[in-house]
């Protein structure tokens, strides 16, 4: 992740794109012990999720994803967080993810585009 | 019949009204983007780092004390009917809720919902107060505060 300000310990990246006609702003910040991803179409953080990878005894890693603020009845949001922590943990294994999704629609196309934008 | 002079006066009056709307403290609604501001303050061997992300209807703030750890996450908003400010711990948060007071007072000053992440250690009210003062000064500089803050009831 490029650091826009070399003197500041937290690196962040901003992406602006249009998804299904809705202007979407994505901000990704990297702290010492967490990664924060904010994806907003509504001008607010919306639902906040927490996702972490748990290294267990078995070969397959397990992931723990939960909504910590906002809509708890939208499984697609949880699935998006799960998808993102899977990708992020392959690059930065020990950092859990805090994902904030303030979206106008929770369709799978929108969420796929957001995952693709963050992956880039 | 309106003379040219009257027309000019009329358009000047319209300009004044537009200025008043901007002065109301609302950030220019045409500016849709997300604005990220980062700054550092050092004093007494303590380094405080601040990151302010301004969304249209919310402000996210991170306060770092000597490190870039995320810290505890609080959400604060004014709640109906009387505009009292409520705050809740969203992630982390020991029993002393370091940072929750800052989040509450930020909502009163900014008039917007605040999400605050803060890793200031507990039992350090002076440090909290200093951080809050610096943050509020910066918010005023950036134009994110309301001219008449919400009142605590």
PDB file of N, CA and C in Angstrom, chain A residues 2-91:
ATOM      1  N   UNK A   2       0.598   2.139  -0.870  1.00  0.00           N
ATOM      2  CA  UNK A   2       1.468   3.319  -0.915  1.00  0.00           C
ATOM      3  C   UNK A   2       1.128   4.236   0.241  1.00  0.00           C
ATOM      4  N   UNK A   3       2.157   4.857   0.792  1.00  0.00           N
ATOM      5  CA  UNK A   3       1.961   5.794   1.884  1.00  0.00           C
ATOM      6  C   UNK A   3       1.899   7.187   1.316  1.00  0.00           C
ATOM      7  N   UNK A   4       0.737   7.834   1.474  1.00  0.00           N
ATOM      8  CA  UNK A   4       0.626   9.171   0.909  1.00  0.00           C
ATOM      9  C   UNK A   4       1.452  10.169   1.708  1.00  0.00           C
ATOM     10  N   UNK A   5       1.674   9.854   2.992  1.00  0.00           N
ATOM     11  CA  UNK A   5       2.463  10.756   3.809  1.00  0.00           C
ATOM     12  C   UNK A   5       3.526   9.927   4.512  1.00  0.00           C
ATOM     13  N   UNK A   6       4.783  10.120   4.117  1.00  0.00           N
ATOM     14  CA  UNK A   6       5.843   9.242   4.628  1.00  0.00           C
ATOM     15  C   UNK A   6       6.063   9.420   6.114  1.00  0.00           C
ATOM     16  N   UNK A   7       5.715  10.586   6.681  1.00  0.00           N
ATOM     17  CA  UNK A   7       5.964  10.816   8.098  1.00  0.00           C
ATOM     18  C   UNK A   7       4.869  10.287   8.993  1.00  0.00           C
ATOM     19  N   UNK A   8       3.780   9.896   8.436  1.00  0.00           N
ATOM     20  CA  UNK A   8       2.660   9.460   9.248  1.00  0.00           C
ATOM     21  C   UNK A   8       2.674   7.945   9.304  1.00  0.00           C
ATOM     22  N   UNK A   9       2.539   7.368  10.506  1.00  0.00           N
ATOM     23  CA  UNK A   9       2.705   5.915  10.634  1.00  0.00           C
ATOM     24  C   UNK A   9       1.583   5.093  10.013  1.00  0.00           C
ATOM     25  N   UNK A  10       0.445   5.713   9.763  1.00  0.00           N
ATOM     26  CA  UNK A  10      -0.674   4.969   9.200  1.00  0.00           C
ATOM     27  C   UNK A  10      -0.745   5.249   7.700  1.00  0.00           C
ATOM     28  N   UNK A  11      -0.607   4.183   6.896  1.00  0.00           N
ATOM     29  CA  UNK A  11      -0.705   4.355   5.447  1.00  0.00           C
ATOM     30  C   UNK A  11      -2.163   4.274   5.051  1.00  0.00           C
ATOM     31  N   UNK A  12      -2.549   5.093   4.106  1.00  0.00           N
ATOM     32  CA  UNK A  12      -3.921   4.962   3.630  1.00  0.00           C
ATOM     33  C   UNK A  12      -3.986   5.143   2.122  1.00  0.00           C
ATOM     34  N   UNK A  13      -5.042   4.550   1.559  1.00  0.00           N
ATOM     35  CA  UNK A  13      -5.242   4.640   0.109  1.00  0.00           C
ATOM     36  C   UNK A  13      -6.715   4.956  -0.138  1.00  0.00           C
ATOM     37  N   UNK A  14      -6.966   5.833  -1.105  1.00  0.00           N
ATOM     38  CA  UNK A  14      -8.353   6.216  -1.406  1.00  0.00           C
ATOM     39  C   UNK A  14      -8.684   5.789  -2.819  1.00  0.00           C
ATOM     40  N   UNK A  15      -9.864   5.201  -3.007  1.00  0.00           N
ATOM     41  CA  UNK A  15     -10.297   4.800  -4.337  1.00  0.00           C
ATOM     42  C   UNK A  15     -11.702   5.350  -4.533  1.00  0.00           C
ATOM     43  N   UNK A  16     -11.934   5.909  -5.700  1.00  0.00           N
ATOM     44  CA  UNK A  16     -13.265   6.419  -5.992  1.00  0.00           C
ATOM     45  C   UNK A  16     -13.758   5.747  -7.249  1.00  0.00           C
ATOM     46  N   UNK A  17     -14.936   5.116  -7.194  1.00  0.00           N
ATOM     47  CA  UNK A  17     -15.431   4.463  -8.402  1.00  0.00           C
ATOM     48  C   UNK A  17     -16.942   4.506  -8.432  1.00  0.00           C
ATOM     49  N   UNK A  18     -17.501   4.097  -9.569  1.00  0.00           N
ATOM     50  CA  UNK A  18     -18.948   4.091  -9.674  1.00  0.00           C
ATOM     51  C   UNK A  18     -19.423   2.654  -9.812  1.00  0.00           C
ATOM     52  N   UNK A  19     -20.368   2.284  -8.962  1.00  0.00           N
ATOM     53  CA  UNK A  19     -20.906   0.925  -9.003  1.00  0.00           C
ATOM     54  C   UNK A  19     -22.404   1.030  -9.223  1.00  0.00           C
ATOM     55  N   UNK A  20     -22.857   0.510 -10.357  1.00  0.00           N
ATOM     56  CA  UNK A  20     -24.283   0.526 -10.685  1.00  0.00           C
ATOM     57  C   UNK A  20     -24.854   1.934 -10.556  1.00  0.00           C
ATOM     58  N   UNK A  21     -24.114   2.909 -11.016  1.00  0.00           N
ATOM     59  CA  UNK A  21     -24.604   4.281 -10.989  1.00  0.00           C
ATOM     60  C   UNK A  21     -24.446   4.987  -9.662  1.00  0.00           C
ATOM     61  N   UNK A  22     -23.944   4.316  -8.643  1.00  0.00           N
ATOM     62  CA  UNK A  22     -23.765   4.951  -7.332  1.00  0.00           C
ATOM     63  C   UNK A  22     -22.301   5.278  -7.104  1.00  0.00           C
ATOM     64  N   UNK A  23     -22.047   6.519  -6.744  1.00  0.00           N
ATOM     65  CA  UNK A  23     -20.663   6.930  -6.496  1.00  0.00           C
ATOM     66  C   UNK A  23     -20.190   6.277  -5.200  1.00  0.00           C
ATOM     67  N   UNK A  24     -19.084   5.540  -5.298  1.00  0.00           N
ATOM     68  CA  UNK A  24     -18.582   4.790  -4.149  1.00  0.00           C
ATOM     69  C   UNK A  24     -17.186   5.259  -3.800  1.00  0.00           C
ATOM     70  N   UNK A  25     -16.994   5.560  -2.517  1.00  0.00           N
ATOM     71  CA  UNK A  25     -15.665   5.966  -2.059  1.00  0.00           C
ATOM     72  C   UNK A  25     -15.129   4.854  -1.169  1.00  0.00           C
ATOM     73  N   UNK A  26     -13.900   4.450  -1.428  1.00  0.00           N
ATOM     74  CA  UNK A  26     -13.286   3.406  -0.602  1.00  0.00           C
ATOM     75  C   UNK A  26     -12.000   3.966  -0.017  1.00  0.00           C
ATOM     76  N   UNK A  27     -11.843   3.805   1.289  1.00  0.00           N
ATOM     77  CA  UNK A  27     -10.613   4.225   1.954  1.00  0.00           C
ATOM     78  C   UNK A  27     -10.060   3.003   2.668  1.00  0.00           C
ATOM     79  N   UNK A  28      -8.770   2.744   2.459  1.00  0.00           N
ATOM     80  CA  UNK A  28      -8.138   1.602   3.127  1.00  0.00           C
ATOM     81  C   UNK A  28      -7.009   2.141   3.982  1.00  0.00           C
ATOM     82  N   UNK A  29      -7.038   1.842   5.288  1.00  0.00           N
ATOM     83  CA  UNK A  29      -5.998   2.329   6.197  1.00  0.00           C
ATOM     84  C   UNK A  29      -5.317   1.141   6.855  1.00  0.00           C
ATOM     85  N   UNK A  30      -4.028   1.248   7.008  1.00  0.00           N
ATOM     86  CA  UNK A  30      -3.293   0.153   7.621  1.00  0.00           C
ATOM     87  C   UNK A  30      -2.692   0.591   8.938  1.00  0.00           C
ATOM     88  N   UNK A  31      -3.220   0.068  10.035  1.00  0.00           N
ATOM     89  CA  UNK A  31      -2.672   0.376  11.353  1.00  0.00           C
ATOM     90  C   UNK A  31      -1.709  -0.732  11.739  1.00  0.00           C
ATOM     91  N   UNK A  32      -1.111  -0.599  12.935  1.00  0.00           N
ATOM     92  CA  UNK A  32      -0.164  -1.622  13.397  1.00  0.00           C
ATOM     93  C   UNK A  32      -0.820  -2.971  13.544  1.00  0.00           C
ATOM     94  N   UNK A  33      -2.058  -2.952  14.054  1.00  0.00           N
ATOM     95  CA  UNK A  33      -2.678  -4.218  14.423  1.00  0.00           C
ATOM     96  C   UNK A  33      -4.026  -4.457  13.757  1.00  0.00           C
ATOM     97  N   UNK A  34      -4.425  -3.608  12.847  1.00  0.00           N
ATOM     98  CA  UNK A  34      -5.700  -3.788  12.143  1.00  0.00           C
ATOM     99  C   UNK A  34      -5.585  -3.199  10.747  1.00  0.00           C
ATOM    100  N   UNK A  35      -6.476  -3.681   9.886  1.00  0.00           N
ATOM    101  CA  UNK A  35      -6.661  -3.011   8.592  1.00  0.00           C
ATOM    102  C   UNK A  35      -8.092  -2.485   8.601  1.00  0.00           C
ATOM    103  N   UNK A  36      -8.247  -1.226   8.219  1.00  0.00           N
ATOM    104  CA  UNK A  36      -9.583  -0.640   8.175  1.00  0.00           C
ATOM    105  C   UNK A  36      -9.956  -0.384   6.723  1.00  0.00           C
ATOM    106  N   UNK A  37     -11.122  -0.865   6.316  1.00  0.00           N
ATOM    107  CA  UNK A  37     -11.619  -0.601   4.970  1.00  0.00           C
ATOM    108  C   UNK A  37     -12.983   0.065   5.107  1.00  0.00           C
ATOM    109  N   UNK A  38     -13.108   1.270   4.551  1.00  0.00           N
ATOM    110  CA  UNK A  38     -14.397   1.973   4.570  1.00  0.00           C
ATOM    111  C   UNK A  38     -14.889   2.042   3.129  1.00  0.00           C
ATOM    112  N   UNK A  39     -16.095   1.519   2.873  1.00  0.00           N
ATOM    113  CA  UNK A  39     -16.684   1.620   1.536  1.00  0.00           C
ATOM    114  C   UNK A  39     -18.025   2.303   1.715  1.00  0.00           C
ATOM    115  N   UNK A  40     -18.179   3.488   1.125  1.00  0.00           N
ATOM    116  CA  UNK A  40     -19.410   4.213   1.378  1.00  0.00           C
ATOM    117  C   UNK A  40     -20.031   4.780   0.117  1.00  0.00           C
ATOM    118  N   UNK A  41     -21.354   4.642   0.037  1.00  0.00           N
ATOM    119  CA  UNK A  41     -22.121   5.288  -1.026  1.00  0.00           C
ATOM    120  C   UNK A  41     -23.075   6.314  -0.431  1.00  0.00           C
ATOM    121  N   UNK A  42     -23.272   6.218   0.893  1.00  0.00           N
ATOM    122  CA  UNK A  42     -24.300   7.036   1.544  1.00  0.00           C
ATOM    123  C   UNK A  42     -23.699   8.169   2.368  1.00  0.00           C
ATOM    124  N   UNK A  43     -22.394   8.331   2.314  1.00  0.00           N
ATOM    125  CA  UNK A  43     -21.773   9.404   3.087  1.00  0.00           C
ATOM    126  C   UNK A  43     -21.630   9.095   4.558  1.00  0.00           C
ATOM    127  N   UNK A  44     -21.799   7.829   4.915  1.00  0.00           N
ATOM    128  CA  UNK A  44     -21.635   7.425   6.315  1.00  0.00           C
ATOM    129  C   UNK A  44     -21.006   6.038   6.341  1.00  0.00           C
ATOM    130  N   UNK A  45     -20.538   5.643   7.509  1.00  0.00           N
ATOM    131  CA  UNK A  45     -19.823   4.369   7.576  1.00  0.00           C
ATOM    132  C   UNK A  45     -20.753   3.168   7.508  1.00  0.00           C
ATOM    133  N   UNK A  46     -22.017   3.339   7.905  1.00  0.00           N
ATOM    134  CA  UNK A  46     -22.956   2.221   7.772  1.00  0.00           C
ATOM    135  C   UNK A  46     -22.660   1.108   8.746  1.00  0.00           C
ATOM    136  N   UNK A  47     -22.720  -0.115   8.231  1.00  0.00           N
ATOM    137  CA  UNK A  47     -22.529  -1.288   9.078  1.00  0.00           C
ATOM    138  C   UNK A  47     -21.034  -1.567   9.219  1.00  0.00           C
ATOM    139  N   UNK A  48     -20.606  -1.838  10.456  1.00  0.00           N
ATOM    140  CA  UNK A  48     -19.186  -2.098  10.698  1.00  0.00           C
ATOM    141  C   UNK A  48     -19.026  -3.566  11.083  1.00  0.00           C
ATOM    142  N   UNK A  49     -18.111  -4.240  10.396  1.00  0.00           N
ATOM    143  CA  UNK A  49     -17.873  -5.658  10.662  1.00  0.00           C
ATOM    144  C   UNK A  49     -16.425  -5.861  11.087  1.00  0.00           C
ATOM    145  N   UNK A  50     -16.233  -6.932  11.846  1.00  0.00           N
ATOM    146  CA  UNK A  50     -14.897  -7.271  12.306  1.00  0.00           C
ATOM    147  C   UNK A  50     -14.597  -8.682  11.838  1.00  0.00           C
ATOM    148  N   UNK A  51     -13.450  -8.873  11.210  1.00  0.00           N
ATOM    149  CA  UNK A  51     -13.128 -10.208  10.692  1.00  0.00           C
ATOM    150  C   UNK A  51     -11.693 -10.548  11.045  1.00  0.00           C
ATOM    151  N   UNK A  52     -11.479 -11.778  11.510  1.00  0.00           N
ATOM    152  CA  UNK A  52     -10.097 -12.164  11.810  1.00  0.00           C
ATOM    153  C   UNK A  52      -9.870 -13.611  11.376  1.00  0.00           C
ATOM    154  N   UNK A  53      -8.611 -13.888  11.109  1.00  0.00           N
ATOM    155  CA  UNK A  53      -8.232 -15.243  10.735  1.00  0.00           C
ATOM    156  C   UNK A  53      -7.687 -15.907  11.977  1.00  0.00           C
ATOM    157  N   UNK A  54      -8.142 -17.072  12.241  1.00  0.00           N
ATOM    158  CA  UNK A  54      -7.657 -17.788  13.416  1.00  0.00           C
ATOM    159  C   UNK A  54      -6.815 -18.971  12.982  1.00  0.00           C
ATOM    160  N   UNK A  55      -5.576 -18.972  13.419  1.00  0.00           N
ATOM    161  CA  UNK A  55      -4.695 -20.095  13.077  1.00  0.00           C
ATOM    162  C   UNK A  55      -4.929 -21.192  14.087  1.00  0.00           C
ATOM    163  N   UNK A  56      -5.491 -22.253  13.613  1.00  0.00           N
ATOM    164  CA  UNK A  56      -5.775 -23.345  14.544  1.00  0.00           C
ATOM    165  C   UNK A  56      -4.818 -24.495  14.335  1.00  0.00           C
ATOM    166  N   UNK A  57      -5.167 -25.622  14.899  1.00  0.00           N
ATOM    167  CA  UNK A  57      -4.324 -26.802  14.797  1.00  0.00           C
ATOM    168  C   UNK A  57      -4.406 -27.416  13.403  1.00  0.00           C
ATOM    169  N   UNK A  58      -5.562 -27.262  12.795  1.00  0.00           N
ATOM    170  CA  UNK A  58      -5.744 -27.926  11.499  1.00  0.00           C
ATOM    171  C   UNK A  58      -5.063 -27.106  10.399  1.00  0.00           C
ATOM    172  N   UNK A  59      -4.891 -27.731   9.271  1.00  0.00           N
ATOM    173  CA  UNK A  59      -4.212 -27.088   8.148  1.00  0.00           C
ATOM    174  C   UNK A  59      -5.048 -25.939   7.599  1.00  0.00           C
ATOM    175  N   UNK A  60      -6.361 -26.155   7.596  1.00  0.00           N
ATOM    176  CA  UNK A  60      -7.244 -25.126   7.062  1.00  0.00           C
ATOM    177  C   UNK A  60      -7.435 -24.016   8.094  1.00  0.00           C
ATOM    178  N   UNK A  61      -7.236 -22.767   7.717  1.00  0.00           N
ATOM    179  CA  UNK A  61      -7.484 -21.699   8.680  1.00  0.00           C
ATOM    180  C   UNK A  61      -8.980 -21.477   8.870  1.00  0.00           C
ATOM    181  N   UNK A  62      -9.343 -20.952  10.015  1.00  0.00           N
ATOM    182  CA  UNK A  62     -10.751 -20.599  10.209  1.00  0.00           C
ATOM    183  C   UNK A  62     -10.840 -19.087  10.321  1.00  0.00           C
ATOM    184  N   UNK A  63     -11.997 -18.585   9.963  1.00  0.00           N
ATOM    185  CA  UNK A  63     -12.215 -17.139  10.008  1.00  0.00           C
ATOM    186  C   UNK A  63     -13.378 -16.834  10.926  1.00  0.00           C
ATOM    187  N   UNK A  64     -13.224 -15.754  11.655  1.00  0.00           N
ATOM    188  CA  UNK A  64     -14.314 -15.341  12.530  1.00  0.00           C
ATOM    189  C   UNK A  64     -14.767 -13.971  12.049  1.00  0.00           C
ATOM    190  N   UNK A  65     -16.023 -13.880  11.640  1.00  0.00           N
ATOM    191  CA  UNK A  65     -16.548 -12.633  11.088  1.00  0.00           C
ATOM    192  C   UNK A  65     -17.788 -12.252  11.870  1.00  0.00           C
ATOM    193  N   UNK A  66     -17.875 -11.008  12.315  1.00  0.00           N
ATOM    194  CA  UNK A  66     -19.096 -10.610  13.019  1.00  0.00           C
ATOM    195  C   UNK A  66     -19.402  -9.142  12.741  1.00  0.00           C
ATOM    196  N   UNK A  67     -20.693  -8.827  12.834  1.00  0.00           N
ATOM    197  CA  UNK A  67     -21.122  -7.431  12.702  1.00  0.00           C
ATOM    198  C   UNK A  67     -20.997  -6.798  14.083  1.00  0.00           C
ATOM    199  N   UNK A  68     -20.254  -5.693  14.177  1.00  0.00           N
ATOM    200  CA  UNK A  68     -20.117  -5.075  15.492  1.00  0.00           C
ATOM    201  C   UNK A  68     -20.946  -3.808  15.623  1.00  0.00           C
ATOM    202  N   UNK A  69     -21.499  -3.322  14.507  1.00  0.00           N
ATOM    203  CA  UNK A  69     -22.298  -2.098  14.563  1.00  0.00           C
ATOM    204  C   UNK A  69     -23.157  -2.068  13.317  1.00  0.00           C
ATOM    205  N   UNK A  70     -24.483  -1.985  13.481  1.00  0.00           N
ATOM    206  CA  UNK A  70     -25.325  -1.830  12.298  1.00  0.00           C
ATOM    207  C   UNK A  70     -26.161  -3.071  11.995  1.00  0.00           C
ATOM    208  N   UNK A  71     -26.392  -3.288  10.706  1.00  0.00           N
ATOM    209  CA  UNK A  71     -27.323  -4.358  10.297  1.00  0.00           C
ATOM    210  C   UNK A  71     -26.735  -5.737  10.570  1.00  0.00           C
ATOM    211  N   UNK A  72     -27.483  -6.485  11.356  1.00  0.00           N
ATOM    212  CA  UNK A  72     -27.023  -7.836  11.669  1.00  0.00           C
ATOM    213  C   UNK A  72     -27.763  -8.902  10.880  1.00  0.00           C
ATOM    214  N   UNK A  73     -28.655  -8.496   9.992  1.00  0.00           N
ATOM    215  CA  UNK A  73     -29.462  -9.493   9.291  1.00  0.00           C
ATOM    216  C   UNK A  73     -29.155  -9.529   7.805  1.00  0.00           C
ATOM    217  N   UNK A  74     -27.964  -9.084   7.431  1.00  0.00           N
ATOM    218  CA  UNK A  74     -27.591  -9.088   6.016  1.00  0.00           C
ATOM    219  C   UNK A  74     -26.406 -10.032   5.816  1.00  0.00           C
ATOM    220  N   UNK A  75     -26.682 -11.272   5.433  1.00  0.00           N
ATOM    221  CA  UNK A  75     -25.584 -12.236   5.295  1.00  0.00           C
ATOM    222  C   UNK A  75     -24.586 -11.855   4.206  1.00  0.00           C
ATOM    223  N   UNK A  76     -25.032 -11.084   3.212  1.00  0.00           N
ATOM    224  CA  UNK A  76     -24.098 -10.703   2.129  1.00  0.00           C
ATOM    225  C   UNK A  76     -22.973  -9.829   2.648  1.00  0.00           C
ATOM    226  N   UNK A  77     -23.274  -9.004   3.664  1.00  0.00           N
ATOM    227  CA  UNK A  77     -22.216  -8.152   4.219  1.00  0.00           C
ATOM    228  C   UNK A  77     -21.170  -9.010   4.923  1.00  0.00           C
ATOM    229  N   UNK A  78     -21.663 -10.015   5.658  1.00  0.00           N
ATOM    230  CA  UNK A  78     -20.752 -10.925   6.359  1.00  0.00           C
ATOM    231  C   UNK A  78     -19.912 -11.684   5.340  1.00  0.00           C
ATOM    232  N   UNK A  79     -20.550 -12.092   4.236  1.00  0.00           N
ATOM    233  CA  UNK A  79     -19.827 -12.823   3.191  1.00  0.00           C
ATOM    234  C   UNK A  79     -18.747 -11.948   2.573  1.00  0.00           C
ATOM    235  N   UNK A  80     -19.048 -10.659   2.390  1.00  0.00           N
ATOM    236  CA  UNK A  80     -18.056  -9.736   1.826  1.00  0.00           C
ATOM    237  C   UNK A  80     -16.863  -9.617   2.758  1.00  0.00           C
ATOM    238  N   UNK A  81     -17.142  -9.477   4.056  1.00  0.00           N
ATOM    239  CA  UNK A  81     -16.047  -9.358   5.022  1.00  0.00           C
ATOM    240  C   UNK A  81     -15.206 -10.623   5.016  1.00  0.00           C
ATOM    241  N   UNK A  82     -15.872 -11.766   4.909  1.00  0.00           N
ATOM    242  CA  UNK A  82     -15.167 -13.052   4.897  1.00  0.00           C
ATOM    243  C   UNK A  82     -14.251 -13.131   3.676  1.00  0.00           C
ATOM    244  N   UNK A  83     -14.769 -12.684   2.533  1.00  0.00           N
ATOM    245  CA  UNK A  83     -13.999 -12.706   1.282  1.00  0.00           C
ATOM    246  C   UNK A  83     -12.772 -11.799   1.391  1.00  0.00           C
ATOM    247  N   UNK A  84     -12.983 -10.629   2.000  1.00  0.00           N
ATOM    248  CA  UNK A  84     -11.881  -9.670   2.099  1.00  0.00           C
ATOM    249  C   UNK A  84     -10.818 -10.130   3.087  1.00  0.00           C
ATOM    250  N   UNK A  85     -11.214 -10.698   4.231  1.00  0.00           N
ATOM    251  CA  UNK A  85     -10.204 -11.129   5.197  1.00  0.00           C
ATOM    252  C   UNK A  85      -9.412 -12.289   4.621  1.00  0.00           C
ATOM    253  N   UNK A  86     -10.069 -13.096   3.804  1.00  0.00           N
ATOM    254  CA  UNK A  86      -9.376 -14.199   3.142  1.00  0.00           C
ATOM    255  C   UNK A  86      -8.256 -13.648   2.269  1.00  0.00           C
ATOM    256  N   UNK A  87      -8.583 -12.612   1.511  1.00  0.00           N
ATOM    257  CA  UNK A  87      -7.602 -12.025   0.606  1.00  0.00           C
ATOM    258  C   UNK A  87      -6.514 -11.279   1.386  1.00  0.00           C
ATOM    259  N   UNK A  88      -6.940 -10.495   2.369  1.00  0.00           N
ATOM    260  CA  UNK A  88      -5.973  -9.662   3.112  1.00  0.00           C
ATOM    261  C   UNK A  88      -5.026 -10.543   3.922  1.00  0.00           C
ATOM    262  N   UNK A  89      -5.553 -11.610   4.503  1.00  0.00           N
ATOM    263  CA  UNK A  89      -4.707 -12.424   5.378  1.00  0.00           C
ATOM    264  C   UNK A  89      -3.654 -13.169   4.578  1.00  0.00           C
ATOM    265  N   UNK A  90      -3.836 -13.271   3.269  1.00  0.00           N
ATOM    266  CA  UNK A  90      -2.781 -13.892   2.470  1.00  0.00           C
ATOM    267  C   UNK A  90      -1.616 -12.924   2.290  1.00  0.00           C
ATOM    268  N   UNK A  91      -1.872 -11.625   2.434  1.00  0.00           N
ATOM    269  CA  UNK A  91      -0.795 -10.632   2.321  1.00  0.00           C
ATOM    270  C   UNK A  91      -0.263 -10.235   3.685  1.00  0.00           C
TER     271      UNK A  91
END
